[in-house]
mmCIF file of C-alpha atoms and ligand atoms in Angstrom:
data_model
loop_
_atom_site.group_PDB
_atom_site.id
_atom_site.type_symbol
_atom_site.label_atom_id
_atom_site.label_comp_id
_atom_site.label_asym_id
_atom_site.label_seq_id
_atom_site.Cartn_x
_atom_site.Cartn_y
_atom_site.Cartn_z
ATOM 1 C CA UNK A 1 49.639 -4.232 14.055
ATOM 2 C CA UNK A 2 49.904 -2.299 10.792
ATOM 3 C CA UNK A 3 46.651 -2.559 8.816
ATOM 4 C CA UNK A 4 46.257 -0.030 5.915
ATOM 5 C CA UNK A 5 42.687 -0.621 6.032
ATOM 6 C CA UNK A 6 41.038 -0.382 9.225
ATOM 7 C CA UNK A 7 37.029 0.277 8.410
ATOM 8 C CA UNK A 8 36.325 0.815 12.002
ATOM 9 C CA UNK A 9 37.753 4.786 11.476
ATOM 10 C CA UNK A 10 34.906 5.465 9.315
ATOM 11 C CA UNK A 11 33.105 4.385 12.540
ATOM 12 C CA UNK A 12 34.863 6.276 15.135
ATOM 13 C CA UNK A 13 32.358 8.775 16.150
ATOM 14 C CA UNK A 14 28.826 9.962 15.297
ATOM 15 C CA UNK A 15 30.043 12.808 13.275
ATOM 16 C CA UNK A 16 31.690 10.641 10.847
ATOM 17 C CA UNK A 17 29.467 8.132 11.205
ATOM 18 C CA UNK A 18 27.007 10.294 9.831
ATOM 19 C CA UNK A 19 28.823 12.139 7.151
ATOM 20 C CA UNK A 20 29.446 8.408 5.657
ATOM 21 C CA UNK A 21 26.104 7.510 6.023
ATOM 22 C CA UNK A 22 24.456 5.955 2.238
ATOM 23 C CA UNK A 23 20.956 5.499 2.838
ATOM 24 C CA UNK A 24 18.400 8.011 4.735
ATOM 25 C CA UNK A 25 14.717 7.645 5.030
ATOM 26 C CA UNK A 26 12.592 10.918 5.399
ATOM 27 C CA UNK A 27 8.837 11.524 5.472
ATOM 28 C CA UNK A 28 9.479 12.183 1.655
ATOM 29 C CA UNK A 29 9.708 8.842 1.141
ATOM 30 C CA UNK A 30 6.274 7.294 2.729
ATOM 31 C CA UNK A 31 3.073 6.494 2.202
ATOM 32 C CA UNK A 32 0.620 6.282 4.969
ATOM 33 C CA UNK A 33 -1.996 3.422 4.614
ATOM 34 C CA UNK A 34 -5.622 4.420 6.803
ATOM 35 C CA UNK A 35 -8.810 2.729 6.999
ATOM 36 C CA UNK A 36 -11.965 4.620 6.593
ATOM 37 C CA UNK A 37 -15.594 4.142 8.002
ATOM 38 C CA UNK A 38 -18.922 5.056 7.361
ATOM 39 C CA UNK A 39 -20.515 7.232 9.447
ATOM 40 C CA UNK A 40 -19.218 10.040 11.858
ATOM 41 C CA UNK A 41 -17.239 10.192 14.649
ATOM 42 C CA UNK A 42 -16.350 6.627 14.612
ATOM 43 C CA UNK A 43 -12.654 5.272 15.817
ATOM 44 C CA UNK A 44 -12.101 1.585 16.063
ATOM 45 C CA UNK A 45 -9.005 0.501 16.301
ATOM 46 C CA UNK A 46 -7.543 -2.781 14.887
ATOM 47 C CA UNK A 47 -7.394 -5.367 17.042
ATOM 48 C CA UNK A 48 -4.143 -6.694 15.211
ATOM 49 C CA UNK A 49 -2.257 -3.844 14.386
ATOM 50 C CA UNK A 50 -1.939 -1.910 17.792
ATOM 51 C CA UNK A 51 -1.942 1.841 17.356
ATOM 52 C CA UNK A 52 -4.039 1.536 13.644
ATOM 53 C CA UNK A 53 -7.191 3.072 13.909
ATOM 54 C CA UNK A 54 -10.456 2.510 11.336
ATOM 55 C CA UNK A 55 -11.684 6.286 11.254
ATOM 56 C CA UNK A 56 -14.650 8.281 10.091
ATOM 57 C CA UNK A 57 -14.456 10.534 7.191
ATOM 58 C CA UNK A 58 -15.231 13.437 9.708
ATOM 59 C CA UNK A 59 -12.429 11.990 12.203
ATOM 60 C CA UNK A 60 -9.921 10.672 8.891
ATOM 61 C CA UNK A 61 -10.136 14.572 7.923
ATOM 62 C CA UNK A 62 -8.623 15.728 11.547
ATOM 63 C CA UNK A 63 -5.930 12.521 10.868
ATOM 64 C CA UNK A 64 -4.365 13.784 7.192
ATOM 65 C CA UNK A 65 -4.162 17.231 9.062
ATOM 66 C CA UNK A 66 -1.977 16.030 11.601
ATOM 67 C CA UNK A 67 0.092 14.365 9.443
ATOM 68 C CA UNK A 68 0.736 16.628 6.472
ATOM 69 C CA UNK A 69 1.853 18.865 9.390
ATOM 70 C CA UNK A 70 4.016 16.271 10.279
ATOM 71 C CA UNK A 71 5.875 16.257 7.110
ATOM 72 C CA UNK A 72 3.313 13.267 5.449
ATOM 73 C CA UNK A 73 2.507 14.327 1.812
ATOM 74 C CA UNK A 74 0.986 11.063 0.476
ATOM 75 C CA UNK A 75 -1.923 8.534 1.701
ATOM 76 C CA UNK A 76 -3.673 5.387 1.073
ATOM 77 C CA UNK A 77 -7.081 5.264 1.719
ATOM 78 C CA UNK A 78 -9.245 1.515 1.672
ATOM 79 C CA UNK A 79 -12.804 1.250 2.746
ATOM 80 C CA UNK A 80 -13.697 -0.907 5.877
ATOM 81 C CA UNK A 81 -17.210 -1.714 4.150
ATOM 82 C CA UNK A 82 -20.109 -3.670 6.012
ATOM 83 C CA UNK A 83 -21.692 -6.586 4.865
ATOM 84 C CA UNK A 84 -24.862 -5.255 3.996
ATOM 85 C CA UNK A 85 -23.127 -3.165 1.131
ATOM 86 C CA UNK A 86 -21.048 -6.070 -0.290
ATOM 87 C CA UNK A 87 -22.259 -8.338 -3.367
ATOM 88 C CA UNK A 88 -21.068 -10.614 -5.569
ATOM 89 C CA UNK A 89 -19.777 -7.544 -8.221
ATOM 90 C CA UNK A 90 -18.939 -5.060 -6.007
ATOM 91 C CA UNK A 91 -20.862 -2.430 -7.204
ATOM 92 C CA UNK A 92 -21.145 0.019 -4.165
ATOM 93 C CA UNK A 93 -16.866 0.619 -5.664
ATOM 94 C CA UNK A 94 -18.339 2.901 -8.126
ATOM 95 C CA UNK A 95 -21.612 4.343 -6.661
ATOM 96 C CA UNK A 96 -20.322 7.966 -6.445
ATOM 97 C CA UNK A 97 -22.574 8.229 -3.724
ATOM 98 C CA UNK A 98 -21.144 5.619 -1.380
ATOM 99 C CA UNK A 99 -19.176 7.081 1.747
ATOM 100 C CA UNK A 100 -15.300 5.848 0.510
ATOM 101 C CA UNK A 101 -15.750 7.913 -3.208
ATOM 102 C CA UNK A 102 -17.433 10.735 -0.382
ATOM 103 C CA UNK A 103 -14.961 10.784 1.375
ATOM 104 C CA UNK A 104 -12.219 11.247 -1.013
ATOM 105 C CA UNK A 105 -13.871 14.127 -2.846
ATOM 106 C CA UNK A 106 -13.962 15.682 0.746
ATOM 107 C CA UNK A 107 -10.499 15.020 1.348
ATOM 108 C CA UNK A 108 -8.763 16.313 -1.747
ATOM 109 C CA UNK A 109 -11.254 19.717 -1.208
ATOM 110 C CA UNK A 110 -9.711 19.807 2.377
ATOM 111 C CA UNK A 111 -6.241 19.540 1.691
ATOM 112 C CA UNK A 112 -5.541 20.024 -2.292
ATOM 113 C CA UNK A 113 -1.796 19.366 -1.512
ATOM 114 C CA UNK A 114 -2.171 15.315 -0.406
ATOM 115 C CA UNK A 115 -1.614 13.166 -2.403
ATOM 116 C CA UNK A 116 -4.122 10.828 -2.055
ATOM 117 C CA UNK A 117 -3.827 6.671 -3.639
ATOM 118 C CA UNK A 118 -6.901 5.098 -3.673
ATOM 119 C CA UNK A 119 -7.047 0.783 -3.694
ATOM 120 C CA UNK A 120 -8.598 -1.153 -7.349
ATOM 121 C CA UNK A 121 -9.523 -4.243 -6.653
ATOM 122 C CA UNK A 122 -13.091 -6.370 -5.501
ATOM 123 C CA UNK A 123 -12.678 -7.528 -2.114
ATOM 124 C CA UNK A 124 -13.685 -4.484 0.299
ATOM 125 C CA UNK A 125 -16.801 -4.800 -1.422
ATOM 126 C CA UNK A 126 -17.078 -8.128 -2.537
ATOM 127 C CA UNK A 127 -19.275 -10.558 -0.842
ATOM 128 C CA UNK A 128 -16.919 -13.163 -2.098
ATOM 129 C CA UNK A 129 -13.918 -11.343 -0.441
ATOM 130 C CA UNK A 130 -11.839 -11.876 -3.613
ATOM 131 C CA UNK A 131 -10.422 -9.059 -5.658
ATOM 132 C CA UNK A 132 -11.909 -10.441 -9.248
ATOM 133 C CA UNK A 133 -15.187 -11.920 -9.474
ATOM 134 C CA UNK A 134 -16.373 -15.161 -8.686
ATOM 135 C CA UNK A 135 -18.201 -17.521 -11.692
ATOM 136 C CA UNK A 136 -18.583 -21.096 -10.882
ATOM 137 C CA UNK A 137 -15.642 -21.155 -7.370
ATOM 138 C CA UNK A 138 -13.483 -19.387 -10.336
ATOM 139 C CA UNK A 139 -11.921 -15.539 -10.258
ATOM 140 C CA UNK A 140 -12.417 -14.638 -13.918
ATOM 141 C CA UNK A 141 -10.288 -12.111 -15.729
ATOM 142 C CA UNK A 142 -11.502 -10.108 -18.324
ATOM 143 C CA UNK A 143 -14.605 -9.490 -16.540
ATOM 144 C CA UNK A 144 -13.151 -8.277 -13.487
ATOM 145 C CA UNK A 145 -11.358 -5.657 -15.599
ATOM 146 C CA UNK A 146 -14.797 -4.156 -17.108
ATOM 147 C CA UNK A 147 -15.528 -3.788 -12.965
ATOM 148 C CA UNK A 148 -12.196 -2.440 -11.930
ATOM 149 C CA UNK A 149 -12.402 -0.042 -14.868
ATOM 150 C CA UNK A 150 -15.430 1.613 -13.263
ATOM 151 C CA UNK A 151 -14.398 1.646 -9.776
ATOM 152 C CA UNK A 152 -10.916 3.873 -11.401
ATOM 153 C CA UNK A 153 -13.024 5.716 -12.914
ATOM 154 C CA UNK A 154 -15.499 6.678 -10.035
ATOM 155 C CA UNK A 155 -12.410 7.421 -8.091
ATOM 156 C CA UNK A 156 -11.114 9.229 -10.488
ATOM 157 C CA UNK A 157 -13.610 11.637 -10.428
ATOM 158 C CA UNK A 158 -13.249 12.323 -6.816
ATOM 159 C CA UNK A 159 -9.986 14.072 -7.667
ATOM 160 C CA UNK A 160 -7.575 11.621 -6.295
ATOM 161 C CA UNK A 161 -3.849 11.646 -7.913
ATOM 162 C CA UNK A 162 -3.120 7.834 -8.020
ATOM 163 C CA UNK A 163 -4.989 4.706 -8.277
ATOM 164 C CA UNK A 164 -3.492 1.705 -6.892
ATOM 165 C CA UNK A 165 -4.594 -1.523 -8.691
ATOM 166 C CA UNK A 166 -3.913 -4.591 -5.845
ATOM 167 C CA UNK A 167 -6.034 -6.984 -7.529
ATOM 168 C CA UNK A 168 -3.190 -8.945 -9.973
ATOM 169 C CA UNK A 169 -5.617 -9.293 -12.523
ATOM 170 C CA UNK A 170 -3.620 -9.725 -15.809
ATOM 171 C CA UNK A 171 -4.148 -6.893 -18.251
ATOM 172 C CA UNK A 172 -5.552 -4.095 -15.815
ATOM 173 C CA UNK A 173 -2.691 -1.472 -15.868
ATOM 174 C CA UNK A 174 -3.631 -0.828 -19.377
ATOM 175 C CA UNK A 175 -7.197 -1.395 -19.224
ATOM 176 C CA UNK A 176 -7.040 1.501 -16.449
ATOM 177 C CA UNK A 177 -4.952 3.406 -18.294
ATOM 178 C CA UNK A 178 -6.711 3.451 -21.426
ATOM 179 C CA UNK A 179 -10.250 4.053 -19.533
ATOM 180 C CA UNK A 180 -8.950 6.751 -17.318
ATOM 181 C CA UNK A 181 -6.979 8.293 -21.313
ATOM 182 C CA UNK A 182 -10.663 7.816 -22.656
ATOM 183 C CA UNK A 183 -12.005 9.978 -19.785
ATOM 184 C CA UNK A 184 -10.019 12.822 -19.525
ATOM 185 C CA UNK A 185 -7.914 11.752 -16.813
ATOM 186 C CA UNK A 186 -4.536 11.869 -18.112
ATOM 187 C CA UNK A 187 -3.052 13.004 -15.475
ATOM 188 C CA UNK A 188 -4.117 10.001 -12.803
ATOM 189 C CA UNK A 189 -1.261 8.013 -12.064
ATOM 190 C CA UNK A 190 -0.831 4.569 -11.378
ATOM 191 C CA UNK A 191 0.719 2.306 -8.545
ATOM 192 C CA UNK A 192 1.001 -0.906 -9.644
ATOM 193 C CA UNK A 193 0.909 -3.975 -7.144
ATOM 194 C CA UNK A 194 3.488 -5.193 -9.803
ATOM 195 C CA UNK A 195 4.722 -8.154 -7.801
ATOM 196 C CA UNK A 196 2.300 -9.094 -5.172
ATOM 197 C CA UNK A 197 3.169 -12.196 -3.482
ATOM 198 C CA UNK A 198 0.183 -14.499 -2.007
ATOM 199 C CA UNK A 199 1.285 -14.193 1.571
ATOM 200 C CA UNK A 200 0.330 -14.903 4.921
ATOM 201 C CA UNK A 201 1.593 -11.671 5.610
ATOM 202 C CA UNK A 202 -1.909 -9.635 5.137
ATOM 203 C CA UNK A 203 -3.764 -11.287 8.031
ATOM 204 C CA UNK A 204 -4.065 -8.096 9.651
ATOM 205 C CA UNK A 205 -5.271 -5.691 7.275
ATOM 206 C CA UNK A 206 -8.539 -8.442 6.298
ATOM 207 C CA UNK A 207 -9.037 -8.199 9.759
ATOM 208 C CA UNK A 208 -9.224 -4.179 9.436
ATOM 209 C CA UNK A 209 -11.510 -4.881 6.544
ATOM 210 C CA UNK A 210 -13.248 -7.656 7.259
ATOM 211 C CA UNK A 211 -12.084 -8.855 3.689
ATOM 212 C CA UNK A 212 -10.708 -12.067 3.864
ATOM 213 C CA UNK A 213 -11.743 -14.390 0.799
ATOM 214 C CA UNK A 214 -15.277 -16.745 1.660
ATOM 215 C CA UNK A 215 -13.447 -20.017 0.519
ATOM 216 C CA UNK A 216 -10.302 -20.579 -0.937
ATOM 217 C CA UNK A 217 -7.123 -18.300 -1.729
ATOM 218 C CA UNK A 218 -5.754 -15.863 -3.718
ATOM 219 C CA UNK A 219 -2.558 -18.327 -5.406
ATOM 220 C CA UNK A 220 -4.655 -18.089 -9.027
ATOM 221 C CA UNK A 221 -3.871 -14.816 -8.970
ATOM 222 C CA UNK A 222 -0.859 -13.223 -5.927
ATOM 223 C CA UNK A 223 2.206 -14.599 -6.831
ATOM 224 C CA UNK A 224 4.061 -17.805 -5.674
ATOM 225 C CA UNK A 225 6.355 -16.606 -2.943
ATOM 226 C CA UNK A 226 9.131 -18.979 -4.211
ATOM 227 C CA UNK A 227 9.346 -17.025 -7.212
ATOM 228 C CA UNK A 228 11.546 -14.648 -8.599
ATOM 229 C CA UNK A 229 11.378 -14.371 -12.776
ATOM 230 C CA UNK A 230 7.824 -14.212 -12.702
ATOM 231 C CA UNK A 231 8.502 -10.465 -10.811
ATOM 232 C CA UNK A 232 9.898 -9.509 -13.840
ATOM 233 C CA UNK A 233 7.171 -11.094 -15.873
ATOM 234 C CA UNK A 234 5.298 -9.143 -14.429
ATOM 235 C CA UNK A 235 7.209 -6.044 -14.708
ATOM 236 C CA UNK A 236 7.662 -6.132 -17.837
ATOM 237 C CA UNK A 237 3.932 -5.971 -18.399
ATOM 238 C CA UNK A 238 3.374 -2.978 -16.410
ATOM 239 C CA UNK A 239 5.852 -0.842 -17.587
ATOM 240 C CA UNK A 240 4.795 -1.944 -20.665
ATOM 241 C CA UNK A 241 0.981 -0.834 -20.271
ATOM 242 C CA UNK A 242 1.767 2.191 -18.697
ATOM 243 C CA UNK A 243 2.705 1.818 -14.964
ATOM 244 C CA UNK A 244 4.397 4.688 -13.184
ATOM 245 C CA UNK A 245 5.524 3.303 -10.044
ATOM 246 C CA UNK A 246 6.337 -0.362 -9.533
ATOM 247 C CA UNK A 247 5.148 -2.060 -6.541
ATOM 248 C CA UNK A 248 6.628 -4.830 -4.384
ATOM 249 C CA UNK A 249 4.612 -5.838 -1.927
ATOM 250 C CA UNK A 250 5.124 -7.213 1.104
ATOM 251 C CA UNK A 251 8.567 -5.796 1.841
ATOM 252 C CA UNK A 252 10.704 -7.293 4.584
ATOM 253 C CA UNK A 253 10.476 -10.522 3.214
ATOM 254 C CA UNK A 254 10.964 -9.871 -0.497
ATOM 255 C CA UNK A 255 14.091 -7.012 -0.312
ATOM 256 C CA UNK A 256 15.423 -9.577 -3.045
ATOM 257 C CA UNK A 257 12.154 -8.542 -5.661
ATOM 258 C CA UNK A 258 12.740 -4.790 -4.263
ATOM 259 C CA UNK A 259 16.248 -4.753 -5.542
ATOM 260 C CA UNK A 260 15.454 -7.059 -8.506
ATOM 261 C CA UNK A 261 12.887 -4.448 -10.380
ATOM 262 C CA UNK A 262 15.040 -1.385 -9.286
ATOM 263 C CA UNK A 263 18.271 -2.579 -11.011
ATOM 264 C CA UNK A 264 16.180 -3.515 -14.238
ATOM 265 C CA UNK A 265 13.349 -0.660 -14.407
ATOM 266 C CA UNK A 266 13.841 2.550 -14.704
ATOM 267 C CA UNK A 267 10.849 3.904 -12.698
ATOM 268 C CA UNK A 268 10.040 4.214 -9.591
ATOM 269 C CA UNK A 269 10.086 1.233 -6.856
ATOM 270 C CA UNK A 270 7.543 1.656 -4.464
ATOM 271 C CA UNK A 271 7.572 -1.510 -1.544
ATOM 272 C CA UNK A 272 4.724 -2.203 0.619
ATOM 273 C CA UNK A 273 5.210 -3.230 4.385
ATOM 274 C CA UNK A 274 2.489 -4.555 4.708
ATOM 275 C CA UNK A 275 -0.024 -5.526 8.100
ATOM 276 C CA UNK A 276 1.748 -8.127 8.913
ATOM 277 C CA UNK A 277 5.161 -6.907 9.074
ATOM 278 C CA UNK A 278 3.273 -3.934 11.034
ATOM 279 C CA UNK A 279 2.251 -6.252 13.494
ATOM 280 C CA UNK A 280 4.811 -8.502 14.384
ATOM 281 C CA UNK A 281 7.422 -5.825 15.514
ATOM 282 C CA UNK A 282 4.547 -4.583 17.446
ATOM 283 C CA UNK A 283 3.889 -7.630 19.154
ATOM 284 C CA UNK A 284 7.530 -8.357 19.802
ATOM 285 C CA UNK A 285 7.903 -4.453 21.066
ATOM 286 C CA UNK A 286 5.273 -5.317 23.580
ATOM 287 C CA UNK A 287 6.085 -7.840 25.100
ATOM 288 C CA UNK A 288 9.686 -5.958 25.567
ATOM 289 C CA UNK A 289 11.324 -8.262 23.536
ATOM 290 C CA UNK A 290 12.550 -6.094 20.955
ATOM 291 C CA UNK A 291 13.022 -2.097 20.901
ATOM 292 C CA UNK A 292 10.389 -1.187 18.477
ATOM 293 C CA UNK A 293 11.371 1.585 17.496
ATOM 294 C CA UNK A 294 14.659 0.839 16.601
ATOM 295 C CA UNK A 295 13.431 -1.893 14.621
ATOM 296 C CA UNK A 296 11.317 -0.160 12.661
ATOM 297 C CA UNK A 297 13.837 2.692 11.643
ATOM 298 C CA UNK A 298 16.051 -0.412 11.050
ATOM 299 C CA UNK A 299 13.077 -1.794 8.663
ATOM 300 C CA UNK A 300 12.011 1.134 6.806
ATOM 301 C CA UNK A 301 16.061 1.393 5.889
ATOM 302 C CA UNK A 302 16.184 -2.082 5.135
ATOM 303 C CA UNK A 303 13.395 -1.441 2.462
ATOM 304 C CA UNK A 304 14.985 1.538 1.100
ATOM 305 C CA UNK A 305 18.653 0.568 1.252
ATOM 306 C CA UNK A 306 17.036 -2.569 -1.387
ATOM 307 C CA UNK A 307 16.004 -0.404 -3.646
ATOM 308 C CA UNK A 308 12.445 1.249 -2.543
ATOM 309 C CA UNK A 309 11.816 4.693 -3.793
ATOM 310 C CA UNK A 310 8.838 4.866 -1.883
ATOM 311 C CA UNK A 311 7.567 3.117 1.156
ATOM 312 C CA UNK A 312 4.318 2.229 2.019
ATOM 313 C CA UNK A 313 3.674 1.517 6.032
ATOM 314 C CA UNK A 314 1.643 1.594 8.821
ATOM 315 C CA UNK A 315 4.312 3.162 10.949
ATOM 316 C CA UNK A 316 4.378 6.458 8.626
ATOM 317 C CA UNK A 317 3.290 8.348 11.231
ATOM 318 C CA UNK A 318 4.918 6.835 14.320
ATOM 319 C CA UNK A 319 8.253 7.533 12.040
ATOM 320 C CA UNK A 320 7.236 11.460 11.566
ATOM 321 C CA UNK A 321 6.559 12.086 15.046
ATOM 322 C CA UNK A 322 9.927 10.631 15.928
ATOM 323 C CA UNK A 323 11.629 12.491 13.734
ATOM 324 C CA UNK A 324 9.740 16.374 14.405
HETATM 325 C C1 LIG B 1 -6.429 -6.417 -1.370
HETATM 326 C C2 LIG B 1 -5.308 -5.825 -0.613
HETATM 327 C C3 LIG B 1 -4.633 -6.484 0.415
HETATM 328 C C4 LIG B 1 -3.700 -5.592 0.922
HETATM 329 C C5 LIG B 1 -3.811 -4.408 0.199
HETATM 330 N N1 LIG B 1 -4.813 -4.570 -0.761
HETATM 331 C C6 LIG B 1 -4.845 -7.823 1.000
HETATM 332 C C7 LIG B 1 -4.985 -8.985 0.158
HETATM 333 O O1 LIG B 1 -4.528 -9.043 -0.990
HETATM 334 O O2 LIG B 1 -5.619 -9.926 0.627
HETATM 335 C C8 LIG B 1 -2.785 -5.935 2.052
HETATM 336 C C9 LIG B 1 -2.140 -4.835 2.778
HETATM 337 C C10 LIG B 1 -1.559 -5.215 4.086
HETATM 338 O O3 LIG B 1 -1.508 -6.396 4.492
HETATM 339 O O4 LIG B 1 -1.117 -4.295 4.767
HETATM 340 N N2 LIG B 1 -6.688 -5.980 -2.614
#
């Protein structure tokens, strides 16, 4: 048969394969999410998210070692918090003395070169479990900004290079912006959880947290997941106020969004693969029904090839060790 174009040579052996290969991921490109504890030498590990551990500053300290030498350059660190330290305003998020802010300050003294994201938003500390705060069954705005401005602040002052605001408050990029300007810290960047969808898809990580909202849900604030203008609504906003990376968030099941806000902004695109997404390859993987590890070099791709600059997942460091 004469064909002129037969794609299949471009296919013919792993050589070539390789040389025509478009998209790589590399430990450059990730973000590893961990859980921290109070306490010492305390390792729990999620009962969802096989292989996820809650750790100890003491034991979370041994844990970025391993994987900066790895190749893993950036982290995000939330607080597993216990009940008896939650209220209605969250205000252990900006007690300087409170283990998380600790903890932080301890890292970045340890190992200067991470680059450590810390989490903005109510709900590891909020006995409400929502990320504003609660007045009359209602998540008010503007008054959740005056709290998420201190709890930047206090972390902040630990050092840390980026803040990530989750809570989809409106207004907060440049509320933080301008309180971290006011104080000196010009130089803290943000994350924004630009387009945060409210999905069933974070089951996991409340359970690591023990965060889950007391009543209700978070759809006057996460985005509808049928959605898809609103992203940019939303984008707008942040670049706007001052946003240095753009978040999507999840991932897997919003590659549309990913590619959306990388063809129209010209800043970073940071996706989130979120607990969820962790957990259901995992689950699949074993019970031998699919090869987890090729599926989650097959994922991570996925969330680049759409337009992620920067990937945020739980496998981070399953990825690195495959790849030393
Ligand atoms: C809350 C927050 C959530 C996640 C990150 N920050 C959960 C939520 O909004 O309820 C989810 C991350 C994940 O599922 O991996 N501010």
């Amino acid at each position: 048969m004469s064909l002129t174009r037969r794609p299949r040579r471009n296919r013919k052996s792993e050589a070539v394969r390789a040389m025509v290969e478009e998209t790589k991921v590399t430990t450059d490109d990730l973000i590893f999410p961990l859980f921290l504890l109070e306490g010492t030498n305390q390792k729990t590990e999620v009962a969802s998210m096989p292989g996820i551990f809650r750790l100890s500053t003491d034991l979370m300290l041994k844990e970025v070692e391993a994987c900066l030498k790895l190749g893993i350059k950036a982290f995000d660190i939330f607080p597993a918090v216990d009940d008896k330290h939650k209220d209605t305003t969250a205000t252990k998020s900006y007690d300087a003395n409170f283990f998380y802010l600790r903890a932080l300050k301890e890292i970045k003294k340890q190992f200067p070169e991470a680059c450590i994201i810390t989490d903005v938003a109510m709900d590891p500390y909020s006995s409400d479990g929502h990320d504003g705060l609660v007045k009359n069954g209602k998540i008010v705005n503007d008054e959740t900004l005056d709290i998420l401005g201190k709890m930047a602040l206090a972390q902040a002052e630990t050092g840390i290079d980026i803040i990530g605001p989750s809570d989809m408050m409106d207004g907060r990029v440049g509320y933080l912006r301008e309180v971290l300007d006011q104080n000196g810290f010009t130089e803290v960047s943000i994350m924004s959880y630009t387009a945060k969808y409210a999905s069933g898809f974070y089951n996991p990580f409340r359970d690591a947290l023990d965060s889950a909202p007391k009543f209700g849900d978070k759809k006057t604030y996460q985005m509808n997941p049928a959605n898809t203008t609103e992203a940019l609504v939303e984008a707008q906003l942040d670049f706007e106020e001052g946003a240095d990376f753009l978040m999507v968030k999840p991932a897997m099941a919003y590659l549309d969004i990913i590619k959306l806000l990388k063809d129209n902004f010209p800043l970073p695109i940071a996706a989130y693969n979120v607990s969820g997404e962790y957990a259901m390859i995992k689950a699949a993987a074993q019970k031998g029904w699919l090869d987890g590890d090729r599926v989650m070099k097959e994922t991570l791709l996925s969330i680049k090839r759409a337009g992620a600059d920067v990937i945020l997942t739980y496998f981070a460091k399953e990825f690195a060790q495959g790849t030393k």
